[in-house]
mmCIF file of C-alpha atoms in Angstrom:
data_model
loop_
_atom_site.group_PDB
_atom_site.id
_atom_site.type_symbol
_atom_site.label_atom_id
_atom_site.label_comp_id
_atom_site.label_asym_id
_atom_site.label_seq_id
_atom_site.Cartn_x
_atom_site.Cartn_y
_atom_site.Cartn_z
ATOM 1 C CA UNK A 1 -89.741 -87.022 158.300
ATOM 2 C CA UNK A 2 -87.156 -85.930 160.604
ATOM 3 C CA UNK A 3 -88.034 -88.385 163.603
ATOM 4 C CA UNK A 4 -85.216 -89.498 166.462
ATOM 5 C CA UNK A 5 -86.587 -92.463 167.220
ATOM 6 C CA UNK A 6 -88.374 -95.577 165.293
ATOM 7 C CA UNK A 7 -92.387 -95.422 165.152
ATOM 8 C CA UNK A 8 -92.496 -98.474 167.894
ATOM 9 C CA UNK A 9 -90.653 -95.952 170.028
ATOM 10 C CA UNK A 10 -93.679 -93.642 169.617
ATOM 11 C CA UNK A 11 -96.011 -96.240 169.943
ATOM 12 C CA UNK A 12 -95.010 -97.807 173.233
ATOM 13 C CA UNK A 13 -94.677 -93.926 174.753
ATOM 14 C CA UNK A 14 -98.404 -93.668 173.732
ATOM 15 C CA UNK A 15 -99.692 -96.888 175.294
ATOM 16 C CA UNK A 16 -98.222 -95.548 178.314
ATOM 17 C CA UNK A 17 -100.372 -92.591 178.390
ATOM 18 C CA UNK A 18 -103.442 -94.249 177.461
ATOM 19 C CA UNK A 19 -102.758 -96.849 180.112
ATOM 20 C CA UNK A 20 -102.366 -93.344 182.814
ATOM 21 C CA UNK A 21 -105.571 -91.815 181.179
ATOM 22 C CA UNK A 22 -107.453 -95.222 181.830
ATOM 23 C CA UNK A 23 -106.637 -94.930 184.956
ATOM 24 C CA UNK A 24 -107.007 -91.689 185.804
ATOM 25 C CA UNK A 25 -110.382 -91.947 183.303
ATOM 26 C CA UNK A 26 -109.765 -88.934 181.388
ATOM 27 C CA UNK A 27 -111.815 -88.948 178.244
ATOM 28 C CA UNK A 28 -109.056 -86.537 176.800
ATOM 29 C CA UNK A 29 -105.488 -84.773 177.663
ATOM 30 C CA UNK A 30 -104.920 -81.472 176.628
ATOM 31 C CA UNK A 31 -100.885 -81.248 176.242
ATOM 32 C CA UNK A 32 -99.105 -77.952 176.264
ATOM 33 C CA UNK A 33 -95.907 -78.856 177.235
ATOM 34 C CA UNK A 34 -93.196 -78.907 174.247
ATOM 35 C CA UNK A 35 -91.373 -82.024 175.874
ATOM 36 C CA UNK A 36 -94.317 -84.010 176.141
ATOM 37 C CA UNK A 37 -95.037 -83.183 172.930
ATOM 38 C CA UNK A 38 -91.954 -84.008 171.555
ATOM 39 C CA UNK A 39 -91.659 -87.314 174.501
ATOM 40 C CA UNK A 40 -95.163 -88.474 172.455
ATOM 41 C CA UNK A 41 -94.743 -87.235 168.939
ATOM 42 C CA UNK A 42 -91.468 -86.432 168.109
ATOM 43 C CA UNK A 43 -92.731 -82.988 167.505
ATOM 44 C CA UNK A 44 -89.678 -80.120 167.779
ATOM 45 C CA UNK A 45 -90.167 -76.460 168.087
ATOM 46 C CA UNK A 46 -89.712 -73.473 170.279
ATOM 47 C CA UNK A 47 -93.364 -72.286 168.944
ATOM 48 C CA UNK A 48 -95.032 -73.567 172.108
ATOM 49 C CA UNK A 49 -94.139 -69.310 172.974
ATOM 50 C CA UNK A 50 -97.411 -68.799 171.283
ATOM 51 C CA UNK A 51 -100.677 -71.012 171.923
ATOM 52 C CA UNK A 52 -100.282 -74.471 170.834
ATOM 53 C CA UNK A 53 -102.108 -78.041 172.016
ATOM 54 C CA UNK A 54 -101.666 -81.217 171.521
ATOM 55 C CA UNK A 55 -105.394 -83.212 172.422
ATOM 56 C CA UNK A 56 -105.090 -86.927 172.975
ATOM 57 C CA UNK A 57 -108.048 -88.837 173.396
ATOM 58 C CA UNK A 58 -108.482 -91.839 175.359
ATOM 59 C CA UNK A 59 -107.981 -94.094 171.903
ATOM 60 C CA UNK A 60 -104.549 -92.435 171.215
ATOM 61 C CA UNK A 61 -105.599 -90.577 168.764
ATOM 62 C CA UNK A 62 -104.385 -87.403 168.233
ATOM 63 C CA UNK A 63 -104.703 -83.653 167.260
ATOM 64 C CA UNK A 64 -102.679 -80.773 167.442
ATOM 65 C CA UNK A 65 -103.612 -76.792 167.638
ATOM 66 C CA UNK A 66 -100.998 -74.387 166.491
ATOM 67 C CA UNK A 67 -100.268 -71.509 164.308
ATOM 68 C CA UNK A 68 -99.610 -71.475 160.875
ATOM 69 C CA UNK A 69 -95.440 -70.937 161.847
ATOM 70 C CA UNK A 70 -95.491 -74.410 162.885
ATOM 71 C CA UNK A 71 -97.599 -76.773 160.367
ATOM 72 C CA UNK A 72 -94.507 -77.482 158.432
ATOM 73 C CA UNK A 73 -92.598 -78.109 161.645
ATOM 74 C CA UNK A 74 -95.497 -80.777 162.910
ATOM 75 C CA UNK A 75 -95.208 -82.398 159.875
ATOM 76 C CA UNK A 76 -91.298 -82.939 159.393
ATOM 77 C CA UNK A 77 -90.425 -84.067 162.871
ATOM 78 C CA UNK A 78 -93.669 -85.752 164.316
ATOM 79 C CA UNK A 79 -95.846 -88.568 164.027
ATOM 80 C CA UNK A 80 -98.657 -86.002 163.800
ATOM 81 C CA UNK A 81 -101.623 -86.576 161.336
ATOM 82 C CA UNK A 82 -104.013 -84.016 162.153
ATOM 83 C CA UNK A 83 -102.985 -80.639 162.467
ATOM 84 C CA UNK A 84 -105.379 -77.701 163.273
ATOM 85 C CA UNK A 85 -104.563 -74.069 162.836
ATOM 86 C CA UNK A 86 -105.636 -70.958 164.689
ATOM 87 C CA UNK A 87 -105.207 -67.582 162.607
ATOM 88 C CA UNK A 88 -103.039 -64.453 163.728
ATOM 89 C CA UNK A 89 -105.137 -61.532 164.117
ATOM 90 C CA UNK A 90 -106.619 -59.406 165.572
ATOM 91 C CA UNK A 91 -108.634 -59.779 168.960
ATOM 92 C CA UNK A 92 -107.595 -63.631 168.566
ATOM 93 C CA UNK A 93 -108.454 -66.160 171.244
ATOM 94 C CA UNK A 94 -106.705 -69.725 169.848
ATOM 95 C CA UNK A 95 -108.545 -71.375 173.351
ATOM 96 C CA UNK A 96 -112.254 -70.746 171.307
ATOM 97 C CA UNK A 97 -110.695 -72.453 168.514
ATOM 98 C CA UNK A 98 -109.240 -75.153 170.678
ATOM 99 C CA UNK A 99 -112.922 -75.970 172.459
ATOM 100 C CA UNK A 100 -114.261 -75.739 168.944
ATOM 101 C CA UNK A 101 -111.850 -78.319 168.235
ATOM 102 C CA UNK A 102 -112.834 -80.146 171.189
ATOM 103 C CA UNK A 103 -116.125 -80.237 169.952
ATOM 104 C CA UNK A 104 -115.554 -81.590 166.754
ATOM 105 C CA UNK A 105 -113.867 -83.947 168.815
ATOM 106 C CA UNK A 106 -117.147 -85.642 170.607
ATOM 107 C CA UNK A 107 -115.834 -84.303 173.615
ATOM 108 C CA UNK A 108 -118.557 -82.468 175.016
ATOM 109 C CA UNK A 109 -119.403 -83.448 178.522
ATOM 110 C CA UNK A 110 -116.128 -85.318 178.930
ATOM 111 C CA UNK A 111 -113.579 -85.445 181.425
ATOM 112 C CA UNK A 112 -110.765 -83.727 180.295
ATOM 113 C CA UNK A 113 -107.415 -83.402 181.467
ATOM 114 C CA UNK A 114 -104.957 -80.170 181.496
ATOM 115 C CA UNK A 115 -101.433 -80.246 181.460
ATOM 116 C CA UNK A 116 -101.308 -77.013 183.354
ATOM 117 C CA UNK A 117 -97.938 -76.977 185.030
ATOM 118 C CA UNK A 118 -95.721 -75.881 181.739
ATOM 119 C CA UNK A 119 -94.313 -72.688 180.597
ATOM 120 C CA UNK A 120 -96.435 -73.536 177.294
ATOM 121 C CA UNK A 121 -99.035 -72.520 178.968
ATOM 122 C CA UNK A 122 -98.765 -69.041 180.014
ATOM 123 C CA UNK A 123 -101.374 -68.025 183.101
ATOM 124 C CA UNK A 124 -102.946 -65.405 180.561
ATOM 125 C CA UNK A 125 -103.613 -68.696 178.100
ATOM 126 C CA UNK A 126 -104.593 -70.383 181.389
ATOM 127 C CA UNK A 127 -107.108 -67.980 182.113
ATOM 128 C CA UNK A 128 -108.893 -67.862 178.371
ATOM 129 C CA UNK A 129 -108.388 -71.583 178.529
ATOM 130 C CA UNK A 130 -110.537 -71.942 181.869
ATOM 131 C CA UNK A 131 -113.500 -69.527 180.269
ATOM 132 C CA UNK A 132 -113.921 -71.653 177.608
ATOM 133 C CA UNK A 133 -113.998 -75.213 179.140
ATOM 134 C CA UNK A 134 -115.967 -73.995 182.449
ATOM 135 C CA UNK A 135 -118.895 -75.058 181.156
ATOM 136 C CA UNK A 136 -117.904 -77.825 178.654
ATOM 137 C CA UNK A 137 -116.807 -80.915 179.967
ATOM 138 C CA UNK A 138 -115.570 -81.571 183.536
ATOM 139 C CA UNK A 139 -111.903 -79.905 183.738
ATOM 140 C CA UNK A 140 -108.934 -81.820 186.227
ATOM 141 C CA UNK A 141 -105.501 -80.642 186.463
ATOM 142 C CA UNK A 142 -103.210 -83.416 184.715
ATOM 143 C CA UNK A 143 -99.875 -81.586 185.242
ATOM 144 C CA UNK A 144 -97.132 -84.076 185.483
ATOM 145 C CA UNK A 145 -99.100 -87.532 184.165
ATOM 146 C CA UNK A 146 -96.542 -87.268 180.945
ATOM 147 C CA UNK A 147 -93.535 -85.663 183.072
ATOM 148 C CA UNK A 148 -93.189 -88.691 185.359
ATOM 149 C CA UNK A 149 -93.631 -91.287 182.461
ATOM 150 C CA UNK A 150 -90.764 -89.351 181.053
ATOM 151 C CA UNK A 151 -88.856 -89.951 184.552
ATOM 152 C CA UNK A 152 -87.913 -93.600 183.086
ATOM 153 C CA UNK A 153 -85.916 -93.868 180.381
ATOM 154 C CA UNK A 154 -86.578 -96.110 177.510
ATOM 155 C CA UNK A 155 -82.958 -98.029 175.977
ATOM 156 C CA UNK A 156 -83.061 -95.488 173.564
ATOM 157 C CA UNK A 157 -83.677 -92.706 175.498
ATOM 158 C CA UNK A 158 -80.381 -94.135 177.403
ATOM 159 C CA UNK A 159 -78.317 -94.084 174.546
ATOM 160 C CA UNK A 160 -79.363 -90.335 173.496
ATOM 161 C CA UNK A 161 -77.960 -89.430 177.648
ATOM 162 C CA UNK A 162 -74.986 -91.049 177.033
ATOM 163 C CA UNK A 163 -74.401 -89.543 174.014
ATOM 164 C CA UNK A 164 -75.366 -86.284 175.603
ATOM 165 C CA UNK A 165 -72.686 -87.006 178.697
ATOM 166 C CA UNK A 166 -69.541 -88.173 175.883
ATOM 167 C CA UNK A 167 -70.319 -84.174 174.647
ATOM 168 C CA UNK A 168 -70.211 -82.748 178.252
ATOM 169 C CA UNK A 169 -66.808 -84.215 178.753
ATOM 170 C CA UNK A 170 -65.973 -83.141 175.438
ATOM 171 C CA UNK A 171 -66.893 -79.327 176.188
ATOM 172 C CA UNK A 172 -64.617 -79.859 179.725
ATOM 173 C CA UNK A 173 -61.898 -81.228 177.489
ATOM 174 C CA UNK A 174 -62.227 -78.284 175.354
ATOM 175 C CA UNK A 175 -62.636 -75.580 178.407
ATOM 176 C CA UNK A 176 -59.462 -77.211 180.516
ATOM 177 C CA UNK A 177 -56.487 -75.386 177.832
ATOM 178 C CA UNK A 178 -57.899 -71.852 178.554
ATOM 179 C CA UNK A 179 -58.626 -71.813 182.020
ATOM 180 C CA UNK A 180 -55.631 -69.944 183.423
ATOM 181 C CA UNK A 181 -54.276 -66.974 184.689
ATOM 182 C CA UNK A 182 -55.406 -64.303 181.667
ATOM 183 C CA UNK A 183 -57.923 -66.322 180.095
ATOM 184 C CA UNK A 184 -60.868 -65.043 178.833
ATOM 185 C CA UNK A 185 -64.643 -66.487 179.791
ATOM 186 C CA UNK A 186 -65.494 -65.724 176.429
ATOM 187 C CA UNK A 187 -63.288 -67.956 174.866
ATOM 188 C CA UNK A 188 -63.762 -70.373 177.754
ATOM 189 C CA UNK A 189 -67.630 -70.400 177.017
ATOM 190 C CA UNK A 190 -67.485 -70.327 173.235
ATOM 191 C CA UNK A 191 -65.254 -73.514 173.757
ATOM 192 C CA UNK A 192 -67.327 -75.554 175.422
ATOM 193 C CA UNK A 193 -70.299 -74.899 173.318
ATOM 194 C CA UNK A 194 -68.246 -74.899 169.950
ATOM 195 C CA UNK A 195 -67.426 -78.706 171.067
ATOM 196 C CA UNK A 196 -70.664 -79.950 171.614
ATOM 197 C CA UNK A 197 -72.025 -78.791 167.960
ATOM 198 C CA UNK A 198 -69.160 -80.298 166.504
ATOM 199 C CA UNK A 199 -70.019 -83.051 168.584
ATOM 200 C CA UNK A 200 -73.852 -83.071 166.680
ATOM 201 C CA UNK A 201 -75.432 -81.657 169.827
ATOM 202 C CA UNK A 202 -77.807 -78.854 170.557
ATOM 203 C CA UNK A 203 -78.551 -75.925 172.159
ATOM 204 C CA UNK A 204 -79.115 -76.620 175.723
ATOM 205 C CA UNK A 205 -82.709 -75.428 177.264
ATOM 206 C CA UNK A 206 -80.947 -72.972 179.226
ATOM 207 C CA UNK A 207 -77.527 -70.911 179.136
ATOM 208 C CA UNK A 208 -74.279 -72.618 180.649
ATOM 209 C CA UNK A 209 -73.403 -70.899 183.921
ATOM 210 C CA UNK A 210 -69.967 -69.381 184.063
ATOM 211 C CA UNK A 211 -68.578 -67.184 186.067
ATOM 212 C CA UNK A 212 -65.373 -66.120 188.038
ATOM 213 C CA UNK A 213 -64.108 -64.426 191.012
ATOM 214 C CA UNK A 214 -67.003 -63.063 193.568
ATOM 215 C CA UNK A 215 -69.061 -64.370 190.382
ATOM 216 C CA UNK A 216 -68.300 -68.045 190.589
ATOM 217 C CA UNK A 217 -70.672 -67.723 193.338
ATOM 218 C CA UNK A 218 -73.765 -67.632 191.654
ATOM 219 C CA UNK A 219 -75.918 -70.136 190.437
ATOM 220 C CA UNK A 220 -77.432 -68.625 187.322
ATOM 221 C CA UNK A 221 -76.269 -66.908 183.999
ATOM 222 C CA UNK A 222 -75.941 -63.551 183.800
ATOM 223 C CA UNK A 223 -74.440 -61.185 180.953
ATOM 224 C CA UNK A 224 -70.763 -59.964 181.418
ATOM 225 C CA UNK A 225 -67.301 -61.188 180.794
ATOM 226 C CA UNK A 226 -63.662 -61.352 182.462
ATOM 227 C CA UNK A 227 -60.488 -62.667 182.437
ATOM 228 C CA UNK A 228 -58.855 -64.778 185.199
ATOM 229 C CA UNK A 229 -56.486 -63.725 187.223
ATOM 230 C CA UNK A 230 -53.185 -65.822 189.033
ATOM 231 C CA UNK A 231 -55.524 -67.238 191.814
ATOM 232 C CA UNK A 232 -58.741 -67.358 190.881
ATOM 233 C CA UNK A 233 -62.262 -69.831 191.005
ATOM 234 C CA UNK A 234 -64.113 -70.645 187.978
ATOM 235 C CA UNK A 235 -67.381 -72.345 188.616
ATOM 236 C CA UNK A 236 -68.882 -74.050 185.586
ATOM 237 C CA UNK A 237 -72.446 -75.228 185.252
ATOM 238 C CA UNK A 238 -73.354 -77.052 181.571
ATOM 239 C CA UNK A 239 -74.920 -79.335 180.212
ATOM 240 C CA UNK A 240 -73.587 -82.176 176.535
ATOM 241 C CA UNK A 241 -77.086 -81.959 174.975
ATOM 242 C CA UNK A 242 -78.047 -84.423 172.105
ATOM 243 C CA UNK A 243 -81.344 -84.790 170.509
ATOM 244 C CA UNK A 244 -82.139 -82.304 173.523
ATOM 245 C CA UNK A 245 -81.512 -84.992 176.031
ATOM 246 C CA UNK A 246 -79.464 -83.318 178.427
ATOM 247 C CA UNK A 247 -76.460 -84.553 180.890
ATOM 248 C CA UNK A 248 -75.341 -81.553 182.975
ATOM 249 C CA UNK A 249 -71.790 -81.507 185.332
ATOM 250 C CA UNK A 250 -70.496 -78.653 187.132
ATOM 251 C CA UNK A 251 -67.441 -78.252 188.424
ATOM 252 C CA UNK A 252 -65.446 -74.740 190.232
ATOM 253 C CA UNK A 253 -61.783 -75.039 188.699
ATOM 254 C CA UNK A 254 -58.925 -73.631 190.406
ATOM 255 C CA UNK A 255 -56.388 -71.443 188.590
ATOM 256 C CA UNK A 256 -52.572 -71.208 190.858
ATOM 257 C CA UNK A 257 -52.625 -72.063 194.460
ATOM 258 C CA UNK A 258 -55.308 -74.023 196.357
ATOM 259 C CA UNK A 259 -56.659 -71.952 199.251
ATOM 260 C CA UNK A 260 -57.269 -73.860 202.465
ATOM 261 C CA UNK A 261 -60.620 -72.747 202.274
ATOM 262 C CA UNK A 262 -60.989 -74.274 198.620
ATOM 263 C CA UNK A 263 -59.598 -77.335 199.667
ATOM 264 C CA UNK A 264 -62.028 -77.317 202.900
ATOM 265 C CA UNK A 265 -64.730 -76.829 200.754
ATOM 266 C CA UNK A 266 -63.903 -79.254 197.812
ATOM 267 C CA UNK A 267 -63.451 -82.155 200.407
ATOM 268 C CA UNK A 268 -67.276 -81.566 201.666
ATOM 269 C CA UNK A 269 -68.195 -81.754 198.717
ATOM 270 C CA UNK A 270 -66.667 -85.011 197.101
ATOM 271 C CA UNK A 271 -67.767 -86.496 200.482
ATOM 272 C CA UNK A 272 -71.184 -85.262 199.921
ATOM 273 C CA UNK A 273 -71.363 -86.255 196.197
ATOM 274 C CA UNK A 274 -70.388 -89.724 197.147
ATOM 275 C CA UNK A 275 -72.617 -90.196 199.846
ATOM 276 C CA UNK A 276 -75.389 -89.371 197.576
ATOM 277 C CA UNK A 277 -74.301 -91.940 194.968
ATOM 278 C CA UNK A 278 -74.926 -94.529 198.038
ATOM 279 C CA UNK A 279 -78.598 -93.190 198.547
ATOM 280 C CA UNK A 280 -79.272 -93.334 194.517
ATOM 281 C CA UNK A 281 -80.418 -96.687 195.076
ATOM 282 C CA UNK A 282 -83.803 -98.297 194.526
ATOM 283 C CA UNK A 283 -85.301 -98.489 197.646
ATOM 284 C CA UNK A 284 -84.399 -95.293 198.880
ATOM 285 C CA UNK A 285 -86.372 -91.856 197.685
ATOM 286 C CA UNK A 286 -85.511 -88.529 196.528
ATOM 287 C CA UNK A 287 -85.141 -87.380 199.641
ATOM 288 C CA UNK A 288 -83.094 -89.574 201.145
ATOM 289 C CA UNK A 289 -80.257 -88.490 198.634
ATOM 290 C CA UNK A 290 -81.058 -84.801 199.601
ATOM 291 C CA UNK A 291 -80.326 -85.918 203.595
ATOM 292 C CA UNK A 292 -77.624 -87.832 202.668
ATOM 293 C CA UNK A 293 -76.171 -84.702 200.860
ATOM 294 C CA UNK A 294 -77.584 -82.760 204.012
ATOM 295 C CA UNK A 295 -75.900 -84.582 206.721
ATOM 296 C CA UNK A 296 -72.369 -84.756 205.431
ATOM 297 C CA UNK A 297 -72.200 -80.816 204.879
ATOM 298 C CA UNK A 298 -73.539 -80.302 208.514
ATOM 299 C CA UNK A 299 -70.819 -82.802 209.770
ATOM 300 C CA UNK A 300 -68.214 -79.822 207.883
ATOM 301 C CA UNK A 301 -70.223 -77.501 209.233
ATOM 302 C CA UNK A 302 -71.757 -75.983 206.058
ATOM 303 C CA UNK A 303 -75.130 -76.701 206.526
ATOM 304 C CA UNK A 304 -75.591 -72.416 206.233
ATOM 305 C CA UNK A 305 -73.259 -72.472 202.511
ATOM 306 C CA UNK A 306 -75.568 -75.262 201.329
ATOM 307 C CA UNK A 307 -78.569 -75.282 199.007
ATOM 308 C CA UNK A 308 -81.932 -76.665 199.262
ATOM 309 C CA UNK A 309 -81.709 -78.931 196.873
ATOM 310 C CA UNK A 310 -79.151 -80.756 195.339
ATOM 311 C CA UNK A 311 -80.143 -82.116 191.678
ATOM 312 C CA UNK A 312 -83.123 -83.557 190.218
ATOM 313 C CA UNK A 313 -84.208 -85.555 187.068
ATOM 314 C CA UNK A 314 -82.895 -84.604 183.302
ATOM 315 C CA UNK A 315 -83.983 -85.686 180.100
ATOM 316 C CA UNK A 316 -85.106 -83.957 177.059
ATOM 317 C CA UNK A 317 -86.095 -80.402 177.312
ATOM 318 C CA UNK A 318 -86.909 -77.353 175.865
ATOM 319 C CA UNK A 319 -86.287 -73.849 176.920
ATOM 320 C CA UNK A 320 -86.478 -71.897 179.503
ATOM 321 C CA UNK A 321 -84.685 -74.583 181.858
ATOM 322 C CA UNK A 322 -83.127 -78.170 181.389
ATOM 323 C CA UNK A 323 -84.282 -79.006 184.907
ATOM 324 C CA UNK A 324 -86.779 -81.929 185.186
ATOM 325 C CA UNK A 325 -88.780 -83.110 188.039
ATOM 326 C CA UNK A 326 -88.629 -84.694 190.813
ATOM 327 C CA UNK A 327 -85.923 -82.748 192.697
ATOM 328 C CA UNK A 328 -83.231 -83.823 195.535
ATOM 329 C CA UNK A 329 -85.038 -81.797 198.290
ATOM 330 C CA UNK A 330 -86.409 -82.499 201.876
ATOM 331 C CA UNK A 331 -89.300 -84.885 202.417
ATOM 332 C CA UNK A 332 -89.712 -85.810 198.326
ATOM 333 C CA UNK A 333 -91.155 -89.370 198.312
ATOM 334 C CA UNK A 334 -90.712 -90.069 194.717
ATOM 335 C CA UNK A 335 -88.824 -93.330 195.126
ATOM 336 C CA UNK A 336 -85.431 -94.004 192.930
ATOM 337 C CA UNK A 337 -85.943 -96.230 190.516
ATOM 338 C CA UNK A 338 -83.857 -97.850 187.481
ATOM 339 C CA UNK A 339 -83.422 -96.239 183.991
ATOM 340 C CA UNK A 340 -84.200 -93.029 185.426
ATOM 341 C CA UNK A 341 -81.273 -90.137 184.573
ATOM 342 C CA UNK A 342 -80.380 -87.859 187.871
ATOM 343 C CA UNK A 343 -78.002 -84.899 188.104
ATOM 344 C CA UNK A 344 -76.656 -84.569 191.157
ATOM 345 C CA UNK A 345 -74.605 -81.405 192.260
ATOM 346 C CA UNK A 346 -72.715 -80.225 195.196
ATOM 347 C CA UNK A 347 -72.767 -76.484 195.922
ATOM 348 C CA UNK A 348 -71.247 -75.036 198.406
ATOM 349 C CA UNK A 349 -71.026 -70.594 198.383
ATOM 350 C CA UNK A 350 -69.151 -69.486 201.259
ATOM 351 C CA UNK A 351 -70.220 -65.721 201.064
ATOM 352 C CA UNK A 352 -68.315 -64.833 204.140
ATOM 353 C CA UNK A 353 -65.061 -65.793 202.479
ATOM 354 C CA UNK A 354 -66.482 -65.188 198.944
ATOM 355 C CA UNK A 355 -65.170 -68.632 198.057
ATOM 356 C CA UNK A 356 -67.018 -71.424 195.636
ATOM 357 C CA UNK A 357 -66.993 -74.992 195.342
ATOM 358 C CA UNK A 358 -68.928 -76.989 193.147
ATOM 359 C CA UNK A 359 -68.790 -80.794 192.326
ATOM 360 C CA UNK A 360 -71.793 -82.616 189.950
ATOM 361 C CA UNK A 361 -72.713 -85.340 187.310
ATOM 362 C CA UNK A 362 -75.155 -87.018 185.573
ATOM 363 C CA UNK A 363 -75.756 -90.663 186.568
ATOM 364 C CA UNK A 364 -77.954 -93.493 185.523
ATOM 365 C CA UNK A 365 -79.862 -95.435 188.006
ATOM 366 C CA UNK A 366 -79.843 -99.258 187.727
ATOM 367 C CA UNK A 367 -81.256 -101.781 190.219
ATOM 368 C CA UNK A 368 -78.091 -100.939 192.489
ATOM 369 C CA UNK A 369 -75.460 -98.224 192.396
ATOM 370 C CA UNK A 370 -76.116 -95.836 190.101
ATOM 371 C CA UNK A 371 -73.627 -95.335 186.419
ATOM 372 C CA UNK A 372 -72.236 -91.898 186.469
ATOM 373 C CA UNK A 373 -72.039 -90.852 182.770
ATOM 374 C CA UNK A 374 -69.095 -88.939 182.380
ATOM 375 C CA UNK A 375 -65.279 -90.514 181.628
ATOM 376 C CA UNK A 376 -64.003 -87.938 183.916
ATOM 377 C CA UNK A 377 -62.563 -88.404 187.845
ATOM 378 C CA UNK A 378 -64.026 -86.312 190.716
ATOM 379 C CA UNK A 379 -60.348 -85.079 191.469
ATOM 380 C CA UNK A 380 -60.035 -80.739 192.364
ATOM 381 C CA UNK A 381 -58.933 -79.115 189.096
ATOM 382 C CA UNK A 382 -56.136 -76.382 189.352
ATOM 383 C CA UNK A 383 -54.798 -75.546 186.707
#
């Protein structure tokens, strides 16, 4: 059995839910997102594509619904038992078999929760799902009940971040020789993710950004490759990922001479960054970093070159993004709290000069100042 962490680990995860379902008093969770699968189980695969469910009662026990692709999977990384399997054909509707399953279950009549809020459930699933369980127990949304118990980090969730940040700086270390007039974003991006497999790490749960010239402004991947020219901007978004616990960092790196405008730009946003490591403090709440962030690019009159949020919570995920909730934004009153693992990034896209800045890193929250997690300074790279 290919598990991550010991069986206690599992254990202790699962009181936690059945402590939230007690509360809650959900006879039953129905679980279709693959992190809190793999937060409860141990249970890795990108199968949750198709129709697959995880049903935890209000004992612990558990059952899981998925295809026949993925039996072998459940049974060499999780802590999974009982495994269920809906057949591939034609006119197949796996959410029948799941309130059969349900049935066999006892749960008839019960209150049932739905993790709807996933991209493991896909609105068309959503739809077949709601048909089935209209009429068979009483149905409440239960979105985010296993996503904020993943918000704090266990001790050995800790030590699978920091692990995940040593391979971030590793893939900067490895990205910092070719990032120069004439070098190639290929190279540059085949770098950075060469080092964190030889590192041991993984795939990240979505693509690094890269991206140069009028590109470094954006904030996604897209396809396309070029080479860098005597003064040019390289903004960098990625992400050390180890046992898919991600620690992200961006930076925009500098090739020749330091526009003003760079500079400008680069001192809002180290100002900006380090006010919000002030706010990451217990007592304060998500959005009190975001203002904090807020008010010190409106005092260098950027509020306009700004984004509406400015990081949010990381931890192990699965494709199509390695952003977790909450967010930095206006008005969120999650409060900060200890063990919890924040990214936190500056961007700043000055479209009327078509300059980029970016500054951001992963942190750890304690009962004080939060840890950032990467070895590296927040100095302006030029190289």
């Amino acid at each position: 059995m290919a598990l991550h962490f010991e069986r206690s680990e599992f254990d202790a995860r699962r009181d936690r839910l059945m402590i939230e379902m007690a509360e809650k008093k959900l006879d039953a969770i129905l679980l279709f997102a693959q992190e809190s699968m793999y937060w409860l189980t141990g249970y890795d695969t990108f199968g949750f594509c198709f129709f697959q469910c995880l049903a935890v009662k209000a004992d612990g026990s558990m059952v899981l619904l998925t295809r026949s692709a993925d039996l072998r999977q459940a049974r060499q990384t999780s802590i999974i038992d009982d495994i269920v399997l809906w057949t591939d054909r034609n006119g197949a509707n796996p959410a029948v078999d799941l309130r059969n399953l349900l049935n066999e279950l006892d749960l008839l009549g019960a209150r049932i929760g739905v993790e709807y809020d996933t991209h493991g459930l896909t609105a068309y699933n959503g739809r077949r799902l709601d048909e089935q369980l209209q009429t068979f127990g009483q149905i409440a949304d239960a979105s985010g009940i296993v996503g904020r118990l993943r918000l704090f980090k266990s001790p050995a969730e800790i030590a699978r971040a920091e692990k995940a940040a040593n391979l971030s700086d590793d893939a900067l270390d490895a990205a910092l020789p070719l990032i120069k007039q004439g070098g190639d974003e290929a190279l540059i991006l085949a770098a950075m993710q060469g080092a964190i497999f030889a590192g041991g790490g993984d795939y990240p749960a979505n693509e690094f950004i890269i991206g140069s010239g009028v590109d470094a402004l954006l904030c996604r991947y897209k396809s396309g490759r070029r080479k860098l020219t005597k003064n040019d901007q390289l903004t960098l978004e990625w992400a050390g990922v180890f046992n898919h616990y991600h620690a992200p960092m961006m930076r925009t790196v500098l090739t020749g001479k330091v526009s003003k405008r760079h500079q400008e730009l680069f001192d809002a946003a180290r100002a900006a960054l380090l006010a919000v490591e002030k706010a990451m403090t217990p007592g304060n709440s998500f959005g009190d970093v975001f203002d904090a962030h807020a008010r010190t690019m409106e005092a260098h009159g950027l509020t306009k070159h700004r984004l509406n949020a400015c990081g949010y919570s990381v931890g192990a995920r699965f494709t199509p993004s390695w952003m977790d909730m909450p967010m930095f934004y206006q008005g969120n009153p999650e409060p900060i709290a200890p063990n919890m693992t924040l990214f936190a990034h500056m961007i700043i896209m000055d479209s009327d000069t078509e300059t980029a800045m970016t500054l951001g890193r992963t942190y750890l929250t304690t009962e004080s100042q939060p840890k950032p997690l990467s070895r590296h300074d927040l100095d302006l790279i030029v190289q």
